[in-house]
Coordinates of C-alpha atoms in Angstrom, one line a residue:
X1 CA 150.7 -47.3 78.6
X2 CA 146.9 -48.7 79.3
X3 CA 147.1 -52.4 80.4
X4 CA 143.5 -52.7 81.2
X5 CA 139.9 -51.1 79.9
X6 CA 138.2 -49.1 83.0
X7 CA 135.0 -49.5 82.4
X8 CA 133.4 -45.5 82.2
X9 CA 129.8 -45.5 83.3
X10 CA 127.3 -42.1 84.5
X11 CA 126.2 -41.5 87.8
X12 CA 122.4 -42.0 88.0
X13 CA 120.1 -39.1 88.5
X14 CA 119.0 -40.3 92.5
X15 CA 121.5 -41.0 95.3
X16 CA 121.5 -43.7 97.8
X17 CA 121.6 -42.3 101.3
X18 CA 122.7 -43.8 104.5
X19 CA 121.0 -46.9 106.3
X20 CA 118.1 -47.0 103.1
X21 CA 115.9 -49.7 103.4
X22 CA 116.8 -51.6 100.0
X23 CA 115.6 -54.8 98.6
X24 CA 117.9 -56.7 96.9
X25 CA 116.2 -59.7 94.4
X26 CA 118.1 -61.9 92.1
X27 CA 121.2 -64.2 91.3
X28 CA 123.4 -65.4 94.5
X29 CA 125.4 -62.1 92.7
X30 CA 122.6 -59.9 95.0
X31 CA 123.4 -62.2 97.6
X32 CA 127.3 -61.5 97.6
X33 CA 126.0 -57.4 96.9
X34 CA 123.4 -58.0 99.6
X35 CA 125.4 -58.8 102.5
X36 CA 128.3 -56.3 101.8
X37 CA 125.1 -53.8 102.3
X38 CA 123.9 -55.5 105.3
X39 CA 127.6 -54.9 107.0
X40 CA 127.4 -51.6 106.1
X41 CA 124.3 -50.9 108.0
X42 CA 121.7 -50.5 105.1
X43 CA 118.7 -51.9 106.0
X44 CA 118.6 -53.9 103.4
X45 CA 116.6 -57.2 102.4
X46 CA 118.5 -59.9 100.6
X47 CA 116.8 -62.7 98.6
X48 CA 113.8 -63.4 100.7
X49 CA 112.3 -66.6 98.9
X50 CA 115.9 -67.6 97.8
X51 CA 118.2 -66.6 95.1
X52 CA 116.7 -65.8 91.7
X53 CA 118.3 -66.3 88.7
X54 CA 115.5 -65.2 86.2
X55 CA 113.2 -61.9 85.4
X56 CA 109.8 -64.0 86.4
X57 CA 111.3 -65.4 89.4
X58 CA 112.3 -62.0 90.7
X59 CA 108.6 -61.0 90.2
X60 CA 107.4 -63.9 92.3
X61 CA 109.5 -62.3 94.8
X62 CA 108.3 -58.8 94.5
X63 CA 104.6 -60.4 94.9
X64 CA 105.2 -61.5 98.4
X65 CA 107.0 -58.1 99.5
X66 CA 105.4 -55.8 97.5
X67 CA 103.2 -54.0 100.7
X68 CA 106.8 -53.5 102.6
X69 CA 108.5 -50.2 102.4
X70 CA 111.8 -50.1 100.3
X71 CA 113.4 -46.6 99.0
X72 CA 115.9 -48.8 96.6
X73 CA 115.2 -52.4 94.8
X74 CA 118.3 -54.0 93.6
X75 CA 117.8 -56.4 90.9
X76 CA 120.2 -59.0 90.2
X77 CA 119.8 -61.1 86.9
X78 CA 120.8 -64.3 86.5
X79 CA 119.6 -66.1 83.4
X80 CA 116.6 -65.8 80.6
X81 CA 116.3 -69.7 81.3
X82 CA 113.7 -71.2 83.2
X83 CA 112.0 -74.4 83.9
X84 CA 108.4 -74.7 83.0
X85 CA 105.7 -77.5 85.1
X86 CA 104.6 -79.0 82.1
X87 CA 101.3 -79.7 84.0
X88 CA 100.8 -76.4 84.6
X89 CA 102.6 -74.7 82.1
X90 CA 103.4 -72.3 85.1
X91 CA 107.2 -71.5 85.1
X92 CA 108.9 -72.6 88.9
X93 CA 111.3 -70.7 90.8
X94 CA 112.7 -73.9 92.5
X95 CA 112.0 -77.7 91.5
X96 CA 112.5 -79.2 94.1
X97 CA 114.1 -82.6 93.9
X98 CA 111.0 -83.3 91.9
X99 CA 112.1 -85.5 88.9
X100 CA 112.7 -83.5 85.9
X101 CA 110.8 -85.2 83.4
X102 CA 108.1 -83.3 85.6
X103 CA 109.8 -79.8 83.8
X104 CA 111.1 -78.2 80.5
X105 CA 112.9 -75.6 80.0
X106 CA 112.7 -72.9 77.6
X107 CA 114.6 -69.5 77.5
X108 CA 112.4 -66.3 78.3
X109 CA 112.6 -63.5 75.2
X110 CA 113.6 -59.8 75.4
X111 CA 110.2 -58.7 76.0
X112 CA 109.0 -61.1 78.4
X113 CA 112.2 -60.4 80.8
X114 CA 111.4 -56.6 80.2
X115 CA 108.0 -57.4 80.9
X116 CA 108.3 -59.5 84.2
X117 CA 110.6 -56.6 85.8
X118 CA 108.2 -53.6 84.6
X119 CA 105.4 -55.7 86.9
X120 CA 107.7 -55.5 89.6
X121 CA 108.7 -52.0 89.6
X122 CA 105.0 -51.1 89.5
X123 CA 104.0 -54.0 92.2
X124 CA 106.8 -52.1 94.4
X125 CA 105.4 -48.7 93.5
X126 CA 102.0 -49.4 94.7
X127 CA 103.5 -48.4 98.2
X128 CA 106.7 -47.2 97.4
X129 CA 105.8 -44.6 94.7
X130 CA 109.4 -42.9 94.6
X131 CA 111.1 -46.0 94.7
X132 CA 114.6 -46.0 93.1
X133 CA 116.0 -49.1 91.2
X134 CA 119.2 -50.4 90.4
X135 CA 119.6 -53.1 87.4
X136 CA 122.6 -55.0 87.2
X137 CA 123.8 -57.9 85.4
X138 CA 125.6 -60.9 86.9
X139 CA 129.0 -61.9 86.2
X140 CA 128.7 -65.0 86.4
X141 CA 129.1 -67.5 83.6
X142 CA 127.3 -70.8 83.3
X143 CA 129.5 -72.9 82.1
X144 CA 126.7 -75.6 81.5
X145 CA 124.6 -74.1 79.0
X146 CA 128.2 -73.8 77.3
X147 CA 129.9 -70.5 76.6
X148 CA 129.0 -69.2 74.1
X149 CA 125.4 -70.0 75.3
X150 CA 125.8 -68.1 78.2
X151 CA 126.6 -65.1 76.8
X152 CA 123.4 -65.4 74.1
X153 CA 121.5 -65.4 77.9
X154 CA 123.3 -62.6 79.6
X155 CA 122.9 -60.5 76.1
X156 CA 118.9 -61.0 76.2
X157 CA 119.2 -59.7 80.2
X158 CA 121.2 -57.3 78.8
X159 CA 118.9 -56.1 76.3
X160 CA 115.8 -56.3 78.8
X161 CA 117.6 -54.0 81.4
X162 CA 118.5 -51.5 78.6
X163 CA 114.8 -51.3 78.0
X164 CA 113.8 -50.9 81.3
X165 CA 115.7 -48.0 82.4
X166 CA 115.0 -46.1 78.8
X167 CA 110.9 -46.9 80.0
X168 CA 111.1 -46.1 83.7
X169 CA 113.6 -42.9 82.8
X170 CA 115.5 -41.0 85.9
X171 CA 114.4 -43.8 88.7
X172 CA 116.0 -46.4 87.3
X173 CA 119.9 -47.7 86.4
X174 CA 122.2 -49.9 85.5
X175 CA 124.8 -50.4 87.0
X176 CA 127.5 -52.4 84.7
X177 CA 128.8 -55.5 87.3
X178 CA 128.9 -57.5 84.1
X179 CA 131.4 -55.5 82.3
X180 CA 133.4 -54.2 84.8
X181 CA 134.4 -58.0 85.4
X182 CA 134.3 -59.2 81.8
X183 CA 135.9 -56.0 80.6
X184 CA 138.2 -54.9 82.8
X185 CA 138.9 -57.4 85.4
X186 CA 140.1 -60.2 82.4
X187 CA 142.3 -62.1 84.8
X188 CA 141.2 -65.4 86.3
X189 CA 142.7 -64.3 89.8
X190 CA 139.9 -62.5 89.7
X191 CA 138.0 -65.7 90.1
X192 CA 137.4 -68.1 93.1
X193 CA 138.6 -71.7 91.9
X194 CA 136.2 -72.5 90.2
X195 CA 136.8 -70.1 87.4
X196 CA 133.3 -68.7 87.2
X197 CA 132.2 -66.9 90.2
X198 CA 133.9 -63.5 90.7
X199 CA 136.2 -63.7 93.9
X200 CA 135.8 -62.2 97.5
X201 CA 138.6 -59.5 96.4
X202 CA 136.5 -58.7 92.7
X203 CA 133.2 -58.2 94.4
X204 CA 134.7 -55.3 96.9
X205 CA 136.3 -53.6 93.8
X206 CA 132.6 -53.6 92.2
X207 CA 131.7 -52.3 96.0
X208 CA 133.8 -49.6 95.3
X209 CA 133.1 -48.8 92.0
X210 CA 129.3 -48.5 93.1
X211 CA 129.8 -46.4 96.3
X212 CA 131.7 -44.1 94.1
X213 CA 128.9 -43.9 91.4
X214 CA 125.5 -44.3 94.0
X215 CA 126.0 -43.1 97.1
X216 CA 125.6 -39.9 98.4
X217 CA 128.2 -37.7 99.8
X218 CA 126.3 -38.4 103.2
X219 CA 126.2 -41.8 102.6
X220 CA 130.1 -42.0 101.9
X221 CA 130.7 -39.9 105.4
X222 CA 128.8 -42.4 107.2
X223 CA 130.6 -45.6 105.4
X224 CA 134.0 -43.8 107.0
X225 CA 132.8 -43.2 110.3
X226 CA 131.2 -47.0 111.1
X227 CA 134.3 -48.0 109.1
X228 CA 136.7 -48.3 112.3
X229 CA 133.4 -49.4 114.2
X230 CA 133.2 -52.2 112.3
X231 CA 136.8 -53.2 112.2
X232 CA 136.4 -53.0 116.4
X233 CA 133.4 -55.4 116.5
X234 CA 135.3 -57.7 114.1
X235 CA 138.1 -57.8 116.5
X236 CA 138.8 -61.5 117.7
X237 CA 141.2 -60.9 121.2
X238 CA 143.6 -63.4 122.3
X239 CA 142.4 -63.0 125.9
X240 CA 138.6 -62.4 125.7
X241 CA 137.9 -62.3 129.3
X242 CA 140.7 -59.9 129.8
X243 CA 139.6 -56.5 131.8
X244 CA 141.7 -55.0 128.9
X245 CA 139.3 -56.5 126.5
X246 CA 136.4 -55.6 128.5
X247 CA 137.2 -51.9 128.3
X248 CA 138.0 -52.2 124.5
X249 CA 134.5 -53.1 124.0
X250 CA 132.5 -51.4 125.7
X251 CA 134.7 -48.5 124.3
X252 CA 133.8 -49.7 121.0
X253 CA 129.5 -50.0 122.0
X254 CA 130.0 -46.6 123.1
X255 CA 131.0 -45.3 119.8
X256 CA 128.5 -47.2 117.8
X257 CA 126.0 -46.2 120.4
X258 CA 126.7 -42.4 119.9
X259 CA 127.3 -42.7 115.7
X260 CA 123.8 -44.2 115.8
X261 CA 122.1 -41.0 117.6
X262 CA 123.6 -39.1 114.2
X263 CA 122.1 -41.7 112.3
X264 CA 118.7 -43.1 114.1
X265 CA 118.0 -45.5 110.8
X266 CA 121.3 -47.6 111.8
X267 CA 120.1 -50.9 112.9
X268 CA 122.1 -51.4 115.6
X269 CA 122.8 -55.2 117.3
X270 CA 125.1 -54.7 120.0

Protein backbone atom coordinates (compact mmCIF):
# COMPACT_ATOMS: atom_id res chain seq x y z
CA UNK A 1 0.00 0.00 0.00
CA UNK A 2 0.63 3.86 -1.02
CA UNK A 3 0.45 6.09 2.09
CA UNK A 4 1.62 9.23 0.40
CA UNK A 5 1.44 10.87 -3.37
CA UNK A 6 5.20 11.31 -4.74
CA UNK A 7 5.03 14.07 -6.56
CA UNK A 8 6.35 12.83 -10.52
CA UNK A 9 7.87 15.74 -12.28
CA UNK A 10 10.50 15.77 -15.80
CA UNK A 11 13.99 16.56 -15.76
CA UNK A 12 14.52 19.87 -17.60
CA UNK A 13 16.22 19.95 -20.89
CA UNK A 14 19.77 21.96 -19.25
CA UNK A 15 21.79 20.70 -16.32
CA UNK A 16 23.17 22.60 -13.57
CA UNK A 17 26.90 22.09 -13.23
CA UNK A 18 29.25 22.40 -10.31
CA UNK A 19 30.06 25.79 -8.54
CA UNK A 20 27.52 27.90 -11.35
CA UNK A 21 27.22 31.26 -10.60
CA UNK A 22 23.25 31.30 -9.93
CA UNK A 23 21.03 34.12 -8.79
CA UNK A 24 18.48 33.32 -6.71
CA UNK A 25 15.44 36.22 -6.38
CA UNK A 26 12.29 35.84 -4.55
CA UNK A 27 10.27 34.78 -1.30
CA UNK A 28 12.55 34.14 2.01
CA UNK A 29 11.73 30.36 0.26
CA UNK A 30 14.97 31.43 -2.21
CA UNK A 31 16.56 32.40 0.79
CA UNK A 32 16.19 28.93 2.70
CA UNK A 33 17.16 27.35 -1.30
CA UNK A 34 19.78 30.04 -1.53
CA UNK A 35 21.91 29.35 1.29
CA UNK A 36 21.74 25.46 1.01
CA UNK A 37 23.50 26.45 -2.50
CA UNK A 38 25.91 28.76 -0.96
CA UNK A 39 27.09 25.65 1.42
CA UNK A 40 27.43 23.65 -1.34
CA UNK A 41 29.84 25.85 -3.05
CA UNK A 42 27.69 27.38 -6.02
CA UNK A 43 28.51 30.69 -6.46
CA UNK A 44 25.46 31.72 -6.04
CA UNK A 45 23.64 35.25 -5.20
CA UNK A 46 20.82 35.20 -2.73
CA UNK A 47 18.24 38.07 -2.48
CA UNK A 48 20.45 41.01 -3.08
CA UNK A 49 17.86 43.94 -2.26
CA UNK A 50 15.99 41.67 0.25
CA UNK A 51 13.44 38.95 -0.09
CA UNK A 52 10.83 39.28 -2.70
CA UNK A 53 7.59 38.11 -2.44
CA UNK A 54 6.02 39.28 -5.81
CA UNK A 55 6.71 39.02 -9.84
CA UNK A 56 7.41 43.09 -10.10
CA UNK A 57 9.53 43.05 -7.07
CA UNK A 58 11.76 40.31 -8.45
CA UNK A 59 12.18 42.59 -11.56
CA UNK A 60 13.25 45.52 -9.47
CA UNK A 61 15.83 43.15 -8.50
CA UNK A 62 16.92 41.92 -11.84
CA UNK A 63 17.26 45.78 -12.83
CA UNK A 64 20.09 46.34 -10.45
CA UNK A 65 22.01 42.97 -11.33
CA UNK A 66 21.11 42.64 -14.68
CA UNK A 67 25.08 43.52 -16.15
CA UNK A 68 26.48 40.60 -13.71
CA UNK A 69 27.19 37.21 -15.10
CA UNK A 70 24.74 34.44 -13.91
CA UNK A 71 24.48 30.84 -15.92
CA UNK A 72 21.13 29.99 -13.67
CA UNK A 73 18.36 32.55 -12.10
CA UNK A 74 16.26 30.97 -9.56
CA UNK A 75 13.06 32.56 -9.08
CA UNK A 76 11.15 32.23 -6.05
CA UNK A 77 7.44 33.49 -5.93
CA UNK A 78 5.87 34.61 -3.11
CA UNK A 79 2.54 36.37 -3.70
CA UNK A 80 0.41 38.29 -6.66
CA UNK A 81 -0.15 40.95 -3.87
CA UNK A 82 1.47 44.09 -3.65
CA UNK A 83 1.32 47.48 -2.11
CA UNK A 84 0.88 50.41 -4.38
CA UNK A 85 2.25 54.42 -3.29
CA UNK A 86 -0.84 55.89 -3.94
CA UNK A 87 1.15 59.11 -4.76
CA UNK A 88 2.86 57.56 -7.26
CA UNK A 89 0.82 54.80 -8.23
CA UNK A 90 4.36 53.06 -8.44
CA UNK A 91 4.10 49.56 -6.68
CA UNK A 92 7.00 49.32 -3.53
CA UNK A 93 9.11 46.44 -2.79
CA UNK A 94 9.41 47.48 0.92
CA UNK A 95 7.29 50.24 2.89
CA UNK A 96 9.18 51.08 5.16
CA UNK A 97 7.58 51.84 8.47
CA UNK A 98 5.89 54.47 6.42
CA UNK A 99 2.27 54.66 7.64
CA UNK A 100 0.07 52.65 5.49
CA UNK A 101 -2.63 54.98 4.70
CA UNK A 102 0.41 56.14 2.49
CA UNK A 103 -0.30 52.49 0.30
CA UNK A 104 -3.05 50.20 -1.15
CA UNK A 105 -2.81 47.08 -2.08
CA UNK A 106 -4.18 45.35 -4.92
CA UNK A 107 -3.41 41.82 -6.30
CA UNK A 108 -1.22 41.64 -9.67
CA UNK A 109 -3.24 39.43 -12.60
CA UNK A 110 -1.93 36.42 -14.66
CA UNK A 111 -0.57 38.48 -17.24
CA UNK A 112 1.01 41.12 -15.36
CA UNK A 113 3.05 38.37 -13.14
CA UNK A 114 3.94 36.70 -16.51
CA UNK A 115 4.78 39.93 -17.78
CA UNK A 116 7.10 41.22 -14.93
CA UNK A 117 9.23 37.84 -15.05
CA UNK A 118 9.46 37.78 -19.07
CA UNK A 119 11.31 41.49 -18.44
CA UNK A 120 13.59 39.86 -16.29
CA UNK A 121 14.58 36.96 -18.17
CA UNK A 122 15.30 39.31 -21.08
CA UNK A 123 16.97 42.11 -18.67
CA UNK A 124 19.30 38.90 -17.58
CA UNK A 125 19.81 37.84 -21.20
CA UNK A 126 21.19 41.14 -22.27
CA UNK A 127 24.50 39.62 -20.85
CA UNK A 128 23.77 36.32 -20.13
CA UNK A 129 22.27 35.17 -23.47
CA UNK A 130 22.16 31.26 -22.49
CA UNK A 131 21.05 31.88 -19.25
CA UNK A 132 18.98 28.98 -17.66
CA UNK A 133 16.06 29.55 -15.30
CA UNK A 134 14.36 27.72 -12.72
CA UNK A 135 10.68 28.83 -11.58
CA UNK A 136 9.38 27.61 -8.52
CA UNK A 137 6.52 28.21 -6.30
CA UNK A 138 6.68 28.84 -2.52
CA UNK A 139 5.24 26.71 -0.01
CA UNK A 140 4.44 28.86 2.15
CA UNK A 141 0.89 29.85 3.17
CA UNK A 142 -0.19 33.21 4.27
CA UNK A 143 -2.37 32.68 6.74
CA UNK A 144 -3.40 36.45 6.77
CA UNK A 145 -4.89 36.90 3.54
CA UNK A 146 -6.94 33.70 4.91
CA UNK A 147 -6.78 30.35 3.35
CA UNK A 148 -8.45 29.96 0.99
CA UNK A 149 -7.11 33.38 -0.22
CA UNK A 150 -3.79 32.21 -0.31
CA UNK A 151 -4.29 29.58 -2.43
CA UNK A 152 -6.39 32.06 -5.06
CA UNK A 153 -2.62 33.92 -4.89
CA UNK A 154 -0.34 30.99 -5.26
CA UNK A 155 -2.84 29.64 -8.17
CA UNK A 156 -2.32 33.10 -10.24
CA UNK A 157 1.78 32.43 -9.65
CA UNK A 158 0.93 29.24 -10.59
CA UNK A 159 -0.64 30.03 -13.73
CA UNK A 160 2.07 32.90 -14.64
CA UNK A 161 5.03 30.29 -14.24
CA UNK A 162 3.17 27.79 -16.48
CA UNK A 163 3.15 30.52 -19.03
CA UNK A 164 6.53 31.40 -18.76
CA UNK A 165 8.22 28.28 -19.31
CA UNK A 166 5.63 27.31 -22.35
CA UNK A 167 7.09 31.13 -23.83
CA UNK A 168 10.70 30.74 -23.02
CA UNK A 169 10.60 26.81 -24.08
CA UNK A 170 13.84 24.47 -23.18
CA UNK A 171 15.69 27.36 -20.91
CA UNK A 172 13.26 27.53 -18.63
CA UNK A 173 11.47 25.18 -15.62
CA UNK A 174 9.55 24.65 -12.93
CA UNK A 175 10.45 23.07 -10.52
CA UNK A 176 7.24 21.91 -8.19
CA UNK A 177 8.43 23.00 -4.33
CA UNK A 178 4.73 23.85 -3.98
CA UNK A 179 3.39 20.49 -4.48
CA UNK A 180 5.86 18.45 -3.37
CA UNK A 181 5.00 19.99 0.20
CA UNK A 182 1.29 20.42 -0.28
CA UNK A 183 0.97 17.16 -1.99
CA UNK A 184 3.06 14.86 -0.66
CA UNK A 185 4.52 16.13 2.51
CA UNK A 186 0.70 16.56 4.15
CA UNK A 187 1.96 16.23 7.71
CA UNK A 188 2.40 19.29 9.87
CA UNK A 189 5.84 17.81 11.24
CA UNK A 190 6.75 18.84 8.26
CA UNK A 191 6.34 22.32 9.52
CA UNK A 192 8.42 24.63 11.96
CA UNK A 193 5.91 25.72 14.81
CA UNK A 194 4.38 28.03 13.35
CA UNK A 195 2.51 25.71 10.98
CA UNK A 196 3.25 27.64 7.79
CA UNK A 197 6.84 27.68 6.85
CA UNK A 198 8.24 24.28 5.68
CA UNK A 199 10.83 22.94 8.33
CA UNK A 200 14.71 22.67 8.25
CA UNK A 201 14.18 18.70 7.64
CA UNK A 202 11.27 19.57 4.50
CA UNK A 203 13.53 22.00 2.71
CA UNK A 204 16.61 19.28 2.42
CA UNK A 205 14.05 16.65 1.09
CA UNK A 206 13.07 19.39 -1.69
CA UNK A 207 17.20 19.70 -1.79
CA UNK A 208 17.15 16.35 -2.73
CA UNK A 209 14.48 16.07 -4.84
CA UNK A 210 16.11 18.95 -7.01
CA UNK A 211 19.69 17.67 -7.09
CA UNK A 212 18.12 14.47 -8.32
CA UNK A 213 16.14 16.30 -11.17
CA UNK A 214 18.86 19.50 -11.99
CA UNK A 215 22.11 18.65 -11.52
CA UNK A 216 24.49 17.15 -13.58
CA UNK A 217 26.15 13.93 -13.03
CA UNK A 218 29.29 16.10 -12.53
CA UNK A 219 27.64 18.20 -10.34
CA UNK A 220 26.35 15.28 -8.11
CA UNK A 221 30.23 13.89 -8.01
CA UNK A 222 31.31 17.05 -6.71
CA UNK A 223 28.37 17.41 -4.02
CA UNK A 224 29.92 13.82 -2.67
CA UNK A 225 33.40 14.71 -2.64
CA UNK A 226 33.07 18.36 -0.59
CA UNK A 227 30.47 16.38 1.26
CA UNK A 228 33.02 14.98 4.04
CA UNK A 229 34.89 18.42 3.54
CA UNK A 230 32.20 20.10 4.75
CA UNK A 231 31.29 17.89 7.56
CA UNK A 232 35.26 18.54 8.69
CA UNK A 233 35.01 22.29 8.58
CA UNK A 234 31.71 22.02 10.60
CA UNK A 235 33.51 20.13 13.18
CA UNK A 236 33.34 21.95 16.69
CA UNK A 237 36.41 20.11 18.89
CA UNK A 238 36.24 19.82 22.50
CA UNK A 239 39.94 20.90 22.77
CA UNK A 240 40.47 23.53 19.98
CA UNK A 241 43.99 24.32 20.76
CA UNK A 242 44.81 20.70 20.86
CA UNK A 243 48.02 19.67 18.47
CA UNK A 244 45.47 16.83 17.65
CA UNK A 245 43.08 19.41 16.42
CA UNK A 246 45.67 21.29 14.73
CA UNK A 247 46.66 18.40 12.54
CA UNK A 248 42.83 17.56 11.90
CA UNK A 249 42.58 20.87 10.22
CA UNK A 250 45.06 21.53 8.38
CA UNK A 251 44.39 17.89 7.17
CA UNK A 252 41.03 18.99 6.30
CA UNK A 253 42.49 22.67 4.32
CA UNK A 254 44.54 20.32 2.55
CA UNK A 255 41.81 18.42 1.06
CA UNK A 256 39.64 21.28 0.28
CA UNK A 257 42.82 22.88 -1.10
CA UNK A 258 43.48 19.95 -3.59
CA UNK A 259 39.35 19.21 -4.46
CA UNK A 260 39.46 22.94 -5.42
CA UNK A 261 42.49 22.47 -8.15
CA UNK A 262 39.75 19.80 -9.76
CA UNK A 263 37.25 22.36 -9.49
CA UNK A 264 39.00 26.06 -9.89
CA UNK A 265 35.23 27.77 -9.82
CA UNK A 266 35.00 26.58 -5.98
CA UNK A 267 35.07 29.64 -3.89
CA UNK A 268 37.09 28.64 -1.37
CA UNK A 269 37.29 30.59 2.35
CA UNK A 270 39.70 28.78 4.31
Amino acid sequence: MEFRTIVHFPRPAFELMPCERILFVGSCFADSMGRRFQEEKFRAVVNPSGVMYNPVSILHTVEKMEKHVFDTAVFTLGTNHVYVERTTGEIVDNCRKRPQRLFEERELTVEECTGALHESVLLLRKNNPGIKVILTVSPIRYAKYGYHGSRLSKAVLLLAADRLVKELGETAYYFPAYEIVNDELRDYRFYKPDMLHPSDQTVDYIWERLVEACFSAEAKVFLEAWRPVKAALGHRPFHPGSEAYRDFLEKTKEAARTLKKKYPDMELNL
